[in-house]
Amino acid sequence: MSGELIFIRCMKGAAAVGALAICCALIESMMSMGCPVVGYSPSVMFALFVALLVLFVYSKFELARRGILSVEVRRVRFAFAMAFLAEMFMIGLLVARNLECDSFVRAIPIPGALLVFYTAAAFSFVFSDFYLGAARKIIRLGARPRNFLRDK
């Protein structure tokens, strides 16, 4: 393996760790929301702005065609589905716990959507983005991204 490929894998690993760190910050933010919700925490706002940057870069450049690990797509889809279900269950429990607080019920969808987004990003960097299937074209707005990483 060349030095360039090792560097690319290290960068993908760092991006996956960063996505998981943002997931942890979002979970902590959702767990600590009180009633009434006055505003989002700085971690949620940071995650929101970084998500816009990640979407822009993902739609323009092909970064996640190959992941760090090579695992069967069916298994990755199953693992992502389990992670998604766990996140939705947690969000459902938080909403049920704070159902009488209207501001909480209105405030939880944005951190919840960001949590799912960053989980998908972490899975894409580790296992490649083939598990997304047709959603890749939707996320990329139909554009064909440029491949500047020679990681074939």
Coordinates of C-alpha atoms in Angstrom, one line a residue:
M1 CA 0.0 0.0 0.0
S2 CA 1.4 3.4 -1.0
G3 CA 1.9 6.3 1.4
E4 CA -0.9 8.2 -0.4
L5 CA -3.4 5.4 0.3
I6 CA -2.3 5.2 4.0
F7 CA -2.8 9.0 4.3
I8 CA -6.3 8.7 2.7
R9 CA -7.3 5.9 5.0
C10 CA -6.1 7.9 8.0
M11 CA -8.1 11.0 6.9
K12 CA -11.2 8.8 6.4
G13 CA -10.7 7.4 9.9
A14 CA -10.3 10.9 11.3
A15 CA -13.5 12.0 9.5
A16 CA -15.4 8.9 10.9
V17 CA -14.1 9.6 14.4
G18 CA -15.2 13.3 14.0
A19 CA -18.6 12.2 12.9
L20 CA -19.0 9.9 15.9
A21 CA -17.8 12.7 18.2
I22 CA -20.5 15.0 16.8
C23 CA -23.0 12.2 17.3
C24 CA -22.0 11.9 21.0
A25 CA -22.3 15.7 21.3
L26 CA -25.8 15.7 19.7
I27 CA -27.0 12.8 22.0
E28 CA -25.7 14.7 25.1
S29 CA -27.4 17.9 23.9
M30 CA -30.7 16.1 23.4
M31 CA -30.5 14.4 26.8
S32 CA -29.8 17.6 28.6
M33 CA -32.5 19.7 26.9
G34 CA -34.9 21.0 29.5
C35 CA -38.4 22.5 29.4
P36 CA -38.8 25.1 28.0
V37 CA -36.2 24.8 25.3
V38 CA -34.9 28.3 24.9
G39 CA -32.4 27.6 22.1
Y40 CA -30.1 25.0 20.7
S41 CA -26.8 24.4 22.3
P42 CA -23.6 25.4 20.5
S43 CA -22.9 21.7 19.7
V44 CA -26.1 21.5 17.7
M45 CA -25.4 24.7 15.8
F46 CA -21.8 23.5 15.1
A47 CA -23.1 20.2 13.8
L48 CA -25.7 22.0 11.6
F49 CA -23.1 24.2 9.9
V50 CA -20.6 21.4 9.5
A51 CA -23.4 19.3 7.9
L52 CA -23.8 21.9 5.3
L53 CA -20.1 21.8 4.5
V54 CA -20.0 18.0 4.5
L55 CA -23.0 17.9 2.1
F56 CA -21.4 20.3 -0.3
V57 CA -18.1 18.4 -0.3
Y58 CA -19.9 15.0 -0.6
S59 CA -21.9 16.3 -3.6
K60 CA -18.8 17.7 -5.4
F61 CA -16.1 15.1 -4.7
E62 CA -16.1 11.4 -4.5
L63 CA -14.7 10.7 -1.0
A64 CA -16.5 7.7 0.2
R65 CA -16.5 5.4 -2.8
R66 CA -14.2 3.0 -1.0
G67 CA -14.2 2.7 2.8
I68 CA -11.6 1.8 5.3
L69 CA -13.0 -1.7 5.8
S70 CA -14.5 -3.9 3.1
V71 CA -17.7 -5.6 4.4
E72 CA -20.6 -7.1 2.5
V73 CA -23.1 -4.3 1.6
R74 CA -26.0 -6.4 3.0
R75 CA -24.3 -6.5 6.4
V76 CA -23.6 -2.8 6.4
R77 CA -27.2 -2.0 5.5
F78 CA -28.3 -4.2 8.4
A79 CA -25.9 -2.6 10.8
F80 CA -27.0 0.9 9.7
A81 CA -30.6 -0.1 10.0
M82 CA -30.0 -1.2 13.6
A83 CA -28.2 2.0 14.5
F84 CA -31.0 4.0 12.9
L85 CA -33.6 2.1 14.9
A86 CA -31.7 2.7 18.1
E87 CA -31.5 6.4 17.4
M88 CA -35.2 6.6 16.6
F89 CA -36.1 4.7 19.7
M90 CA -34.0 7.0 21.8
I91 CA -35.6 10.1 20.3
G92 CA -39.0 8.5 20.8
L93 CA -38.3 7.9 24.5
L94 CA -37.1 11.5 24.9
V95 CA -40.2 12.9 23.2
A96 CA -42.4 10.6 25.3
R97 CA -40.6 11.7 28.5
N98 CA -41.2 15.4 27.6
L99 CA -44.5 15.1 25.8
E100 CA -46.1 17.9 27.9
C101 CA -43.4 20.3 26.8
D102 CA -44.4 21.7 23.4
S103 CA -41.1 23.5 22.9
F104 CA -39.1 20.2 23.4
V105 CA -41.3 18.3 20.9
R106 CA -40.7 21.1 18.3
A107 CA -36.9 21.3 19.1
I108 CA -36.0 17.7 18.9
P109 CA -36.3 17.0 15.1
I110 CA -33.2 19.0 14.1
P111 CA -30.7 17.3 16.4
G112 CA -32.4 14.0 15.6
A113 CA -32.0 14.5 11.8
L114 CA -28.4 15.6 12.4
L115 CA -27.7 12.5 14.4
V116 CA -28.9 10.3 11.6
F117 CA -26.9 12.3 9.1
Y118 CA -23.7 12.0 11.0
T119 CA -24.3 8.3 11.7
A120 CA -24.6 7.8 7.9
A121 CA -21.5 9.8 7.3
A122 CA -19.5 7.7 9.8
F123 CA -20.8 4.5 8.1
S124 CA -19.9 5.9 4.7
F125 CA -16.3 6.7 5.6
V126 CA -15.7 3.3 7.3
F127 CA -17.6 1.0 5.0
S128 CA -18.0 3.1 1.7
D129 CA -21.2 4.7 0.6
F130 CA -22.5 1.8 -1.5
Y131 CA -24.9 0.8 1.3
L132 CA -26.9 4.1 0.6
G133 CA -28.0 2.7 -2.8
A134 CA -30.2 5.2 -4.7
A135 CA -30.0 7.7 -1.9
R136 CA -26.5 8.6 -3.1
K137 CA -27.9 10.2 -6.3
I138 CA -30.5 12.2 -4.2
I139 CA -27.8 13.4 -1.8
R140 CA -25.5 14.4 -4.6
L141 CA -28.4 16.2 -6.4
G142 CA -27.9 14.0 -9.4
A143 CA -24.4 15.4 -10.1
R144 CA -21.4 13.1 -10.8
P145 CA -18.7 13.9 -8.3
R146 CA -15.1 14.3 -9.2
N147 CA -12.7 11.5 -8.2
F148 CA -9.4 13.0 -7.1
L149 CA -8.5 10.2 -4.7
R150 CA -6.6 7.6 -6.6
D151 CA -7.8 4.8 -4.1
K152 CA -8.8 2.1 -6.6

